[in-house]
Structures are given as structure tokens and as C-alpha cells.
PDB file of N, CA and C in Angstrom:
ATOM      1  N   MET R 164      23.944  -5.406  18.136  1.00  0.00           N
ATOM      2  CA  MET R 164      23.061  -4.964  17.079  1.00  0.00           C
ATOM      3  C   MET R 164      21.994  -4.052  17.655  1.00  0.00           C
ATOM      4  N   LEU R 165      21.749  -2.966  16.997  1.00  0.00           N
ATOM      5  CA  LEU R 165      20.773  -1.980  17.432  1.00  0.00           C
ATOM      6  C   LEU R 165      19.384  -2.364  16.953  1.00  0.00           C
ATOM      7  N   ALA R 166      18.447  -2.456  17.873  1.00  0.00           N
ATOM      8  CA  ALA R 166      17.055  -2.754  17.507  1.00  0.00           C
ATOM      9  C   ALA R 166      16.309  -1.429  17.371  1.00  0.00           C
ATOM     10  N   LEU R 167      15.730  -1.205  16.210  1.00  0.00           N
ATOM     11  CA  LEU R 167      15.007   0.030  15.966  1.00  0.00           C
ATOM     12  C   LEU R 167      13.539  -0.110  16.355  1.00  0.00           C
ATOM     13  N   SER R 168      13.010   0.951  16.882  1.00  0.00           N
ATOM     14  CA  SER R 168      11.599   1.003  17.222  1.00  0.00           C
ATOM     15  C   SER R 168      10.967   2.096  16.370  1.00  0.00           C
ATOM     16  N   TYR R 169       9.833   1.799  15.811  1.00  0.00           N
ATOM     17  CA  TYR R 169       9.134   2.759  14.962  1.00  0.00           C
ATOM     18  C   TYR R 169       7.846   3.180  15.652  1.00  0.00           C
ATOM     19  N   PRO R 170       7.799   4.430  16.119  1.00  0.00           N
ATOM     20  CA  PRO R 170       6.548   4.868  16.728  1.00  0.00           C
ATOM     21  C   PRO R 170       5.436   4.809  15.688  1.00  0.00           C
ATOM     22  N   HIS R 171       4.276   4.428  16.123  1.00  0.00           N
ATOM     23  CA  HIS R 171       3.072   4.356  15.278  1.00  0.00           C
ATOM     24  C   HIS R 171       3.018   3.100  14.413  1.00  0.00           C
ATOM     25  N   ILE R 172       4.066   2.296  14.369  1.00  0.00           N
ATOM     26  CA  ILE R 172       4.101   1.102  13.525  1.00  0.00           C
ATOM     27  C   ILE R 172       4.150  -0.139  14.413  1.00  0.00           C
ATOM     28  N   GLU R 173       3.373  -1.122  14.023  1.00  0.00           N
ATOM     29  CA  GLU R 173       3.314  -2.395  14.731  1.00  0.00           C
ATOM     30  C   GLU R 173       3.699  -3.501  13.755  1.00  0.00           C
ATOM     31  N   LYS R 174       4.620  -4.356  14.160  1.00  0.00           N
ATOM     32  CA  LYS R 174       5.058  -5.456  13.291  1.00  0.00           C
ATOM     33  C   LYS R 174       5.169  -6.712  14.126  1.00  0.00           C
ATOM     34  N   SER R 175       4.344  -7.695  13.808  1.00  0.00           N
ATOM     35  CA  SER R 175       4.382  -9.006  14.456  1.00  0.00           C
ATOM     36  C   SER R 175       5.012 -10.003  13.503  1.00  0.00           C
ATOM     37  N   ASP R 176       5.524 -11.094  14.058  1.00  0.00           N
ATOM     38  CA  ASP R 176       6.121 -12.135  13.218  1.00  0.00           C
ATOM     39  C   ASP R 176       5.113 -12.638  12.195  1.00  0.00           C
ATOM     40  N   ASN R 177       5.568 -12.795  10.967  1.00  0.00           N
ATOM     41  CA  ASN R 177       4.768 -13.318   9.853  1.00  0.00           C
ATOM     42  C   ASN R 177       3.520 -12.496   9.556  1.00  0.00           C
ATOM     43  N   GLN R 178       3.522 -11.244   9.957  1.00  0.00           N
ATOM     44  CA  GLN R 178       2.411 -10.332   9.682  1.00  0.00           C
ATOM     45  C   GLN R 178       2.974  -9.072   9.043  1.00  0.00           C
ATOM     46  N   PRO R 179       2.205  -8.419   8.169  1.00  0.00           N
ATOM     47  CA  PRO R 179       2.700  -7.170   7.586  1.00  0.00           C
ATOM     48  C   PRO R 179       2.764  -6.052   8.631  1.00  0.00           C
ATOM     49  N   ALA R 180       3.646  -5.104   8.411  1.00  0.00           N
ATOM     50  CA  ALA R 180       3.741  -3.934   9.281  1.00  0.00           C
ATOM     51  C   ALA R 180       2.481  -3.097   9.077  1.00  0.00           C
ATOM     52  N   LYS R 181       1.933  -2.590  10.180  1.00  0.00           N
ATOM     53  CA  LYS R 181       0.702  -1.802  10.092  1.00  0.00           C
ATOM     54  C   LYS R 181       0.726  -0.688  11.118  1.00  0.00           C
ATOM     55  N   LEU R 182      -0.216   0.218  11.000  1.00  0.00           N
ATOM     56  CA  LEU R 182      -0.317   1.323  11.948  1.00  0.00           C
ATOM     57  C   LEU R 182      -0.908   0.824  13.261  1.00  0.00           C
ATOM     58  N   GLN R 183      -0.395   1.325  14.381  1.00  0.00           N
ATOM     59  CA  GLN R 183      -0.922   0.930  15.690  1.00  0.00           C
ATOM     60  C   GLN R 183      -2.339   1.457  15.897  1.00  0.00           C
ATOM     61  N   ARG R 184      -2.567   2.709  15.569  1.00  0.00           N
ATOM     62  CA  ARG R 184      -3.872   3.337  15.809  1.00  0.00           C
ATOM     63  C   ARG R 184      -4.932   2.824  14.846  1.00  0.00           C
ATOM     64  N   LEU R 185      -4.518   2.477  13.639  1.00  0.00           N
ATOM     65  CA  LEU R 185      -5.435   1.998  12.596  1.00  0.00           C
ATOM     66  C   LEU R 185      -4.903   0.669  12.062  1.00  0.00           C
ATOM     67  N   PRO R 186      -5.114  -0.424  12.798  1.00  0.00           N
ATOM     68  CA  PRO R 186      -4.464  -1.689  12.440  1.00  0.00           C
ATOM     69  C   PRO R 186      -4.880  -2.286  11.097  1.00  0.00           C
ATOM     70  N   ARG R 187      -5.917  -1.761  10.465  1.00  0.00           N
ATOM     71  CA  ARG R 187      -6.285  -2.251   9.131  1.00  0.00           C
ATOM     72  C   ARG R 187      -5.470  -1.580   8.035  1.00  0.00           C
ATOM     73  N   ILE R 188      -4.718  -0.553   8.383  1.00  0.00           N
ATOM     74  CA  ILE R 188      -3.889   0.172   7.418  1.00  0.00           C
ATOM     75  C   ILE R 188      -2.459  -0.359   7.505  1.00  0.00           C
ATOM     76  N   ARG R 189      -2.016  -0.955   6.400  1.00  0.00           N
ATOM     77  CA  ARG R 189      -0.656  -1.496   6.344  1.00  0.00           C
ATOM     78  C   ARG R 189       0.316  -0.438   5.826  1.00  0.00           C
ATOM     79  N   VAL R 190       1.551  -0.552   6.252  1.00  0.00           N
ATOM     80  CA  VAL R 190       2.601   0.340   5.759  1.00  0.00           C
ATOM     81  C   VAL R 190       2.646   0.273   4.237  1.00  0.00           C
ATOM     82  N   ALA R 191       2.507  -0.914   3.679  1.00  0.00           N
ATOM     83  CA  ALA R 191       2.569  -1.088   2.224  1.00  0.00           C
ATOM     84  C   ALA R 191       1.507  -0.260   1.512  1.00  0.00           C
ATOM     85  N   GLN R 192       0.346  -0.098   2.106  1.00  0.00           N
ATOM     86  CA  GLN R 192      -0.709   0.694   1.478  1.00  0.00           C
ATOM     87  C   GLN R 192      -0.302   2.163   1.366  1.00  0.00           C
ATOM     88  N   ILE R 193       0.337   2.673   2.391  1.00  0.00           N
ATOM     89  CA  ILE R 193       0.805   4.060   2.376  1.00  0.00           C
ATOM     90  C   ILE R 193       1.935   4.207   1.354  1.00  0.00           C
ATOM     91  N   VAL R 194       2.826   3.239   1.344  1.00  0.00           N
ATOM     92  CA  VAL R 194       3.967   3.260   0.431  1.00  0.00           C
ATOM     93  C   VAL R 194       3.511   3.194  -1.027  1.00  0.00           C
ATOM     94  N   MET R 195       2.433   2.478  -1.304  1.00  0.00           N
ATOM     95  CA  MET R 195       1.947   2.371  -2.685  1.00  0.00           C
ATOM     96  C   MET R 195       1.581   3.735  -3.257  1.00  0.00           C
ATOM     97  N   ASP R 196       1.042   4.627  -2.436  1.00  0.00           N
ATOM     98  CA  ASP R 196       0.747   5.979  -2.913  1.00  0.00           C
ATOM     99  C   ASP R 196       2.035   6.730  -3.239  1.00  0.00           C
ATOM    100  N   TYR R 197       3.047   6.529  -2.433  1.00  0.00           N
ATOM    101  CA  TYR R 197       4.343   7.153  -2.693  1.00  0.00           C
ATOM    102  C   TYR R 197       4.933   6.627  -4.002  1.00  0.00           C
ATOM    103  N   LEU R 198       4.878   5.313  -4.198  1.00  0.00           N
ATOM    104  CA  LEU R 198       5.459   4.704  -5.394  1.00  0.00           C
ATOM    105  C   LEU R 198       4.633   4.985  -6.650  1.00  0.00           C
ATOM    106  N   ALA R 199       3.325   4.869  -6.545  1.00  0.00           N
ATOM    107  CA  ALA R 199       2.468   5.005  -7.723  1.00  0.00           C
ATOM    108  C   ALA R 199       2.312   6.451  -8.181  1.00  0.00           C
ATOM    109  N   TYR R 200       2.159   7.367  -7.239  1.00  0.00           N
ATOM    110  CA  TYR R 200       1.853   8.751  -7.588  1.00  0.00           C
ATOM    111  C   TYR R 200       3.000   9.723  -7.315  1.00  0.00           C
ATOM    112  N   GLY R 201       4.016   9.249  -6.589  1.00  0.00           N
ATOM    113  CA  GLY R 201       5.113  10.146  -6.231  1.00  0.00           C
ATOM    114  C   GLY R 201       4.724  11.155  -5.168  1.00  0.00           C
ATOM    115  N   TRP R 202       3.683  10.845  -4.410  1.00  0.00           N
ATOM    116  CA  TRP R 202       3.191  11.784  -3.400  1.00  0.00           C
ATOM    117  C   TRP R 202       4.184  11.933  -2.255  1.00  0.00           C
ATOM    118  N   SER R 203       4.296  13.142  -1.757  1.00  0.00           N
ATOM    119  CA  SER R 203       5.055  13.419  -0.539  1.00  0.00           C
ATOM    120  C   SER R 203       4.218  12.969   0.661  1.00  0.00           C
ATOM    121  N   VAL R 204       4.834  12.966   1.824  1.00  0.00           N
ATOM    122  CA  VAL R 204       4.090  12.620   3.040  1.00  0.00           C
ATOM    123  C   VAL R 204       2.944  13.611   3.243  1.00  0.00           C
ATOM    124  N   GLU R 205       3.195  14.865   2.960  1.00  0.00           N
ATOM    125  CA  GLU R 205       2.151  15.886   3.131  1.00  0.00           C
ATOM    126  C   GLU R 205       0.965  15.613   2.200  1.00  0.00           C
ATOM    127  N   GLU R 206       1.254  15.227   0.953  1.00  0.00           N
ATOM    128  CA  GLU R 206       0.176  14.928   0.004  1.00  0.00           C
ATOM    129  C   GLU R 206      -0.567  13.657   0.409  1.00  0.00           C
ATOM    130  N   ILE R 207       0.156  12.670   0.898  1.00  0.00           N
ATOM    131  CA  ILE R 207      -0.489  11.435   1.372  1.00  0.00           C
ATOM    132  C   ILE R 207      -1.480  11.785   2.486  1.00  0.00           C
ATOM    133  N   CYS R 208      -1.086  12.665   3.385  1.00  0.00           N
ATOM    134  CA  CYS R 208      -1.977  13.073   4.480  1.00  0.00           C
ATOM    135  C   CYS R 208      -3.163  13.885   3.961  1.00  0.00           C
ATOM    136  N   ARG R 209      -2.954  14.688   2.927  1.00  0.00           N
ATOM    137  CA  ARG R 209      -4.076  15.440   2.328  1.00  0.00           C
ATOM    138  C   ARG R 209      -5.067  14.489   1.662  1.00  0.00           C
ATOM    139  N   GLN R 210      -4.568  13.442   1.049  1.00  0.00           N
ATOM    140  CA  GLN R 210      -5.429  12.485   0.359  1.00  0.00           C
ATOM    141  C   GLN R 210      -6.113  11.509   1.319  1.00  0.00           C
ATOM    142  N   HIS R 211      -5.487  11.267   2.451  1.00  0.00           N
ATOM    143  CA  HIS R 211      -6.015  10.327   3.446  1.00  0.00           C
ATOM    144  C   HIS R 211      -6.114  11.063   4.779  1.00  0.00           C
ATOM    145  N   LEU R 212      -7.220  11.710   5.002  1.00  0.00           N
ATOM    146  CA  LEU R 212      -7.384  12.587   6.167  1.00  0.00           C
ATOM    147  C   LEU R 212      -7.291  11.860   7.501  1.00  0.00           C
ATOM    148  N   TYR R 213      -7.463  10.557   7.503  1.00  0.00           N
ATOM    149  CA  TYR R 213      -7.382   9.787   8.746  1.00  0.00           C
ATOM    150  C   TYR R 213      -5.943   9.604   9.210  1.00  0.00           C
ATOM    151  N   LEU R 214      -4.952   9.874   8.356  1.00  0.00           N
ATOM    152  CA  LEU R 214      -3.543   9.712   8.723  1.00  0.00           C
ATOM    153  C   LEU R 214      -3.001  10.984   9.360  1.00  0.00           C
ATOM    154  N   THR R 215      -2.205  10.805  10.394  1.00  0.00           N
ATOM    155  CA  THR R 215      -1.468  11.946  10.934  1.00  0.00           C
ATOM    156  C   THR R 215      -0.125  12.013  10.218  1.00  0.00           C
ATOM    157  N   ALA R 216       0.479  13.182  10.254  1.00  0.00           N
ATOM    158  CA  ALA R 216       1.801  13.341   9.629  1.00  0.00           C
ATOM    159  C   ALA R 216       2.807  12.401  10.292  1.00  0.00           C
ATOM    160  N   ALA R 217       2.716  12.237  11.598  1.00  0.00           N
ATOM    161  CA  ALA R 217       3.643  11.362  12.310  1.00  0.00           C
ATOM    162  C   ALA R 217       3.495   9.906  11.843  1.00  0.00           C
ATOM    163  N   GLU R 218       2.255   9.464  11.629  1.00  0.00           N
ATOM    164  CA  GLU R 218       2.032   8.095  11.150  1.00  0.00           C
ATOM    165  C   GLU R 218       2.585   7.901   9.744  1.00  0.00           C
ATOM    166  N   ALA R 219       2.342   8.869   8.875  1.00  0.00           N
ATOM    167  CA  ALA R 219       2.824   8.765   7.497  1.00  0.00           C
ATOM    168  C   ALA R 219       4.351   8.800   7.450  1.00  0.00           C
ATOM    169  N   HIS R 220       4.964   9.668   8.235  1.00  0.00           N
ATOM    170  CA  HIS R 220       6.432   9.719   8.284  1.00  0.00           C
ATOM    171  C   HIS R 220       6.999   8.423   8.853  1.00  0.00           C
ATOM    172  N   ALA R 221       6.356   7.886   9.885  1.00  0.00           N
ATOM    173  CA  ALA R 221       6.829   6.620  10.470  1.00  0.00           C
ATOM    174  C   ALA R 221       6.722   5.496   9.450  1.00  0.00           C
ATOM    175  N   ALA R 222       5.628   5.465   8.692  1.00  0.00           N
ATOM    176  CA  ALA R 222       5.454   4.426   7.669  1.00  0.00           C
ATOM    177  C   ALA R 222       6.537   4.526   6.609  1.00  0.00           C
ATOM    178  N   MET R 223       6.837   5.741   6.170  1.00  0.00           N
ATOM    179  CA  MET R 223       7.873   5.911   5.152  1.00  0.00           C
ATOM    180  C   MET R 223       9.253   5.584   5.717  1.00  0.00           C
ATOM    181  N   GLY R 224       9.499   5.944   6.961  1.00  0.00           N
ATOM    182  CA  GLY R 224      10.770   5.587   7.596  1.00  0.00           C
ATOM    183  C   GLY R 224      10.928   4.082   7.682  1.00  0.00           C
ATOM    184  N   TYR R 225       9.844   3.409   8.061  1.00  0.00           N
ATOM    185  CA  TYR R 225       9.881   1.945   8.126  1.00  0.00           C
ATOM    186  C   TYR R 225      10.159   1.376   6.738  1.00  0.00           C
ATOM    187  N   TYR R 226       9.509   1.937   5.724  1.00  0.00           N
ATOM    188  CA  TYR R 226       9.716   1.459   4.360  1.00  0.00           C
ATOM    189  C   TYR R 226      11.177   1.588   3.936  1.00  0.00           C
ATOM    190  N   PHE R 227      11.768   2.735   4.158  1.00  0.00           N
ATOM    191  CA  PHE R 227      13.147   2.934   3.711  1.00  0.00           C
ATOM    192  C   PHE R 227      14.122   2.042   4.467  1.00  0.00           C
ATOM    193  N   ASP R 228      13.788   1.663   5.691  1.00  0.00           N
ATOM    194  CA  ASP R 228      14.640   0.746   6.452  1.00  0.00           C
ATOM    195  C   ASP R 228      14.345  -0.721   6.146  1.00  0.00           C
ATOM    196  N   HIS R 229      13.175  -1.017   5.581  1.00  0.00           N
ATOM    197  CA  HIS R 229      12.751  -2.398   5.297  1.00  0.00           C
ATOM    198  C   HIS R 229      12.206  -2.504   3.874  1.00  0.00           C
ATOM    199  N   GLN R 230      12.863  -1.848   2.952  1.00  0.00           N
ATOM    200  CA  GLN R 230      12.355  -1.734   1.588  1.00  0.00           C
ATOM    201  C   GLN R 230      12.147  -3.088   0.920  1.00  0.00           C
ATOM    202  N   LYS R 231      13.060  -3.999   1.095  1.00  0.00           N
ATOM    203  CA  LYS R 231      12.935  -5.319   0.463  1.00  0.00           C
ATOM    204  C   LYS R 231      11.672  -6.040   0.957  1.00  0.00           C
ATOM    205  N   GLU R 232      11.419  -5.982   2.244  1.00  0.00           N
ATOM    206  CA  GLU R 232      10.236  -6.626   2.839  1.00  0.00           C
ATOM    207  C   GLU R 232       8.935  -6.036   2.294  1.00  0.00           C
ATOM    208  N   ILE R 233       8.845  -4.706   2.266  1.00  0.00           N
ATOM    209  CA  ILE R 233       7.622  -4.046   1.822  1.00  0.00           C
ATOM    210  C   ILE R 233       7.437  -4.222   0.317  1.00  0.00           C
ATOM    211  N   ASP R 234       8.515  -4.105  -0.447  1.00  0.00           N
ATOM    212  CA  ASP R 234       8.414  -4.320  -1.896  1.00  0.00           C
ATOM    213  C   ASP R 234       7.924  -5.729  -2.208  1.00  0.00           C
ATOM    214  N   GLN R 235       8.372  -6.715  -1.438  1.00  0.00           N
ATOM    215  CA  GLN R 235       7.923  -8.091  -1.637  1.00  0.00           C
ATOM    216  C   GLN R 235       6.436  -8.224  -1.308  1.00  0.00           C
ATOM    217  N   GLU R 236       6.007  -7.573  -0.251  1.00  0.00           N
ATOM    218  CA  GLU R 236       4.578  -7.592   0.116  1.00  0.00           C
ATOM    219  C   GLU R 236       3.725  -6.988  -0.998  1.00  0.00           C
ATOM    220  N   ILE R 237       4.181  -5.867  -1.554  1.00  0.00           N
ATOM    221  CA  ILE R 237       3.449  -5.216  -2.644  1.00  0.00           C
ATOM    222  C   ILE R 237       3.412  -6.126  -3.866  1.00  0.00           C
ATOM    223  N   LYS R 238       4.535  -6.757  -4.190  1.00  0.00           N
ATOM    224  CA  LYS R 238       4.598  -7.654  -5.353  1.00  0.00           C
ATOM    225  C   LYS R 238       3.641  -8.832  -5.180  1.00  0.00           C
ATOM    226  N   GLU R 239       3.613  -9.425  -4.007  1.00  0.00           N
ATOM    227  CA  GLU R 239       2.715 -10.558  -3.759  1.00  0.00           C
ATOM    228  C   GLU R 239       1.258 -10.141  -3.901  1.00  0.00           C
ATOM    229  N   GLU R 240       0.926  -8.966  -3.386  1.00  0.00           N
ATOM    230  CA  GLU R 240      -0.452  -8.471  -3.511  1.00  0.00           C
ATOM    231  C   GLU R 240      -0.799  -8.206  -4.974  1.00  0.00           C
ATOM    232  N   TRP R 241       0.123  -7.611  -5.719  1.00  0.00           N
ATOM    233  CA  TRP R 241      -0.091  -7.338  -7.138  1.00  0.00           C
ATOM    234  C   TRP R 241      -0.310  -8.639  -7.899  1.00  0.00           C
ATOM    235  N   ASP R 242       0.540  -9.635  -7.643  1.00  0.00           N
ATOM    236  CA  ASP R 242       0.402 -10.931  -8.313  1.00  0.00           C
ATOM    237  C   ASP R 242      -0.936 -11.588  -7.998  1.00  0.00           C
ATOM    238  N   GLN R 243      -1.383 -11.470  -6.759  1.00  0.00           N
ATOM    239  CA  GLN R 243      -2.668 -12.045  -6.361  1.00  0.00           C
ATOM    240  C   GLN R 243      -3.818 -11.364  -7.098  1.00  0.00           C
ATOM    241  N   VAL R 244      -3.776 -10.060  -7.188  1.00  0.00           N
ATOM    242  CA  VAL R 244      -4.830  -9.324  -7.887  1.00  0.00           C
ATOM    243  C   VAL R 244      -4.831  -9.682  -9.367  1.00  0.00           C
ATOM    244  N   GLN R 245      -3.656  -9.737  -9.981  1.00  0.00           N
ATOM    245  CA  GLN R 245      -3.565 -10.078 -11.394  1.00  0.00           C
ATOM    246  C   GLN R 245      -4.098 -11.486 -11.662  1.00  0.00           C
ATOM    247  N   GLY R 246      -3.772 -12.422 -10.778  1.00  0.00           N
ATOM    248  CA  GLY R 246      -4.245 -13.799 -10.931  1.00  0.00           C
ATOM    249  C   GLY R 246      -5.744 -13.910 -10.798  1.00  0.00           C
ATOM    250  N   SER R 247      -6.311 -13.208  -9.838  1.00  0.00           N
ATOM    251  CA  SER R 247      -7.758 -13.312  -9.640  1.00  0.00           C
ATOM    252  C   SER R 247      -8.520 -12.550 -10.717  1.00  0.00           C
ATOM    253  N   SER R 248      -7.965 -11.442 -11.210  1.00  0.00           N
ATOM    254  CA  SER R 248      -8.691 -10.690 -12.236  1.00  0.00           C
ATOM    255  C   SER R 248      -8.655 -11.400 -13.584  1.00  0.00           C
ATOM    256  N   SER R 249      -7.612 -12.171 -13.839  1.00  0.00           N
ATOM    257  CA  SER R 249      -7.554 -12.900 -15.111  1.00  0.00           C
ATOM    258  C   SER R 249      -8.525 -14.080 -15.121  1.00  0.00           C
ATOM    259  N   GLN R 250      -8.950 -14.525 -13.948  1.00  0.00           N
ATOM    260  CA  GLN R 250      -9.881 -15.645 -13.852  1.00  0.00           C
ATOM    261  C   GLN R 250     -11.331 -15.191 -13.740  1.00  0.00           C
ATOM    262  N   SER R 251     -11.547 -13.909 -13.538  1.00  0.00           N
ATOM    263  CA  SER R 251     -12.910 -13.432 -13.338  1.00  0.00           C
ATOM    264  C   SER R 251     -13.634 -13.288 -14.676  1.00  0.00           C
ATOM    265  N   VAL R 252     -14.941 -13.392 -14.612  1.00  0.00           N
ATOM    266  CA  VAL R 252     -15.783 -13.236 -15.788  1.00  0.00           C
ATOM    267  C   VAL R 252     -15.953 -11.747 -16.047  1.00  0.00           C
ATOM    268  N   ARG R 253     -15.726 -11.320 -17.268  1.00  0.00           N
ATOM    269  CA  ARG R 253     -15.845  -9.910 -17.624  1.00  0.00           C
ATOM    270  C   ARG R 253     -17.317  -9.542 -17.792  1.00  0.00           C
ATOM    271  N   SER R 254     -17.668  -8.372 -17.313  1.00  0.00           N
ATOM    272  CA  SER R 254     -19.046  -7.893 -17.429  1.00  0.00           C
ATOM    273  C   SER R 254     -19.326  -7.471 -18.870  1.00  0.00           C
ATOM    274  N   PRO R 255     -20.596  -7.450 -19.244  1.00  0.00           N
ATOM    275  CA  PRO R 255     -20.945  -6.967 -20.585  1.00  0.00           C
ATOM    276  C   PRO R 255     -20.455  -5.534 -20.820  1.00  0.00           C
ATOM    277  N   PHE R 256     -20.507  -4.700 -19.799  1.00  0.00           N
ATOM    278  CA  PHE R 256     -20.012  -3.335 -19.920  1.00  0.00           C
ATOM    279  C   PHE R 256     -18.527  -3.331 -20.269  1.00  0.00           C
ATOM    280  N   TYR R 257     -17.759  -4.126 -19.551  1.00  0.00           N
ATOM    281  CA  TYR R 257     -16.316  -4.206 -19.817  1.00  0.00           C
ATOM    282  C   TYR R 257     -16.055  -4.678 -21.247  1.00  0.00           C
ATOM    283  N   ILE R 258     -16.783  -5.690 -21.685  1.00  0.00           N
ATOM    284  CA  ILE R 258     -16.587  -6.244 -23.034  1.00  0.00           C
ATOM    285  C   ILE R 258     -16.891  -5.185 -24.091  1.00  0.00           C
ATOM    286  N   ARG R 259     -17.989  -4.418 -23.903  1.00  0.00           N
ATOM    287  CA  ARG R 259     -18.334  -3.358 -24.873  1.00  0.00           C
ATOM    288  C   ARG R 259     -17.272  -2.251 -24.880  1.00  0.00           C
ATOM    289  N   MET R 260     -16.846  -1.828 -23.709  1.00  0.00           N
ATOM    290  CA  MET R 260     -15.841  -0.766 -23.639  1.00  0.00           C
ATOM    291  C   MET R 260     -14.508  -1.219 -24.214  1.00  0.00           C
ATOM    292  N   LYS R 261     -14.140  -2.461 -23.979  1.00  0.00           N
ATOM    293  CA  LYS R 261     -12.905  -3.012 -24.534  1.00  0.00           C
ATOM    294  C   LYS R 261     -12.982  -3.070 -26.056  1.00  0.00           C
ATOM    295  N   ALA R 262     -14.147  -3.472 -26.605  1.00  0.00           N
ATOM    296  CA  ALA R 262     -14.347  -3.547 -28.041  1.00  0.00           C
ATOM    297  C   ALA R 262     -14.280  -2.167 -28.686  1.00  0.00           C
ATOM    298  N   GLN R 263     -14.713  -1.149 -27.963  1.00  0.00           N
ATOM    299  CA  GLN R 263     -14.686   0.216 -28.494  1.00  0.00           C
ATOM    300  C   GLN R 263     -13.329   0.886 -28.309  1.00  0.00           C
ATOM    301  N   GLY R 264     -12.415   0.189 -27.635  1.00  0.00           N
ATOM    302  CA  GLY R 264     -11.084   0.749 -27.397  1.00  0.00           C
ATOM    303  C   GLY R 264     -11.006   1.731 -26.265  1.00  0.00           C
ATOM    304  N   VAL R 265     -12.072   1.823 -25.466  1.00  0.00           N
ATOM    305  CA  VAL R 265     -12.080   2.734 -24.331  1.00  0.00           C
ATOM    306  C   VAL R 265     -11.188   2.187 -23.213  1.00  0.00           C
ATOM    307  N   LEU R 266     -11.203   0.891 -23.043  1.00  0.00           N
ATOM    308  CA  LEU R 266     -10.375   0.256 -22.015  1.00  0.00           C
ATOM    309  C   LEU R 266      -9.194  -0.454 -22.634  1.00  0.00           C
TER     310      LEU R 266
END
């Protein structure tokens, strides 16, 4: 079996894949821009000036080779956000805007 190595990507057991140079940036975060906005790697780099083209390409390569893993990570994060936002107290501003149909 061939073991693949992804330059710029670090993956530890039971941890999300992340950038080596910027360990707070997960591959899933980069992929979310691709999925949500349809951005190319070049556009992702224009929107996030801290990313190099090589890092963004490596993240997308990792995603396409590990799509099920990254999609699951995104789904879990989405579910967590939805659960916590449904339990939070709405601000008066939110309530007024919702009543006016703005939100």
C-alpha cells in the first residue's frame, strides 16, 4: 500500500488535518470556502492573504483524497454550531429584526 505524504499538511491520530506553518488553520476551514462559495485556489489565496498557493493546493489535494473524513468534520462542526445557537438567548436586536422580516 502506498502511503501518501502531503507537503504543508499535518495530520495526527484523532486530530483534524491542519497546515504545518499555521497549525490553527484546519484543512476543513479552507475546504469550506471552496464548498460554500465555489472559490478556486487562487480566489481562496486572494481572500486569505496568509495562505500560500502551495498550502491551499495541498489542502485541496488532501480534501479530494480524504473527502469523507473532511466532510464528516465539517458536518460535526455544523451540527455543533446549530445546537449551540438554538440554545442561546436571542438579543433584542435580533428579535426586532426577525419581527420586521429582515432576518
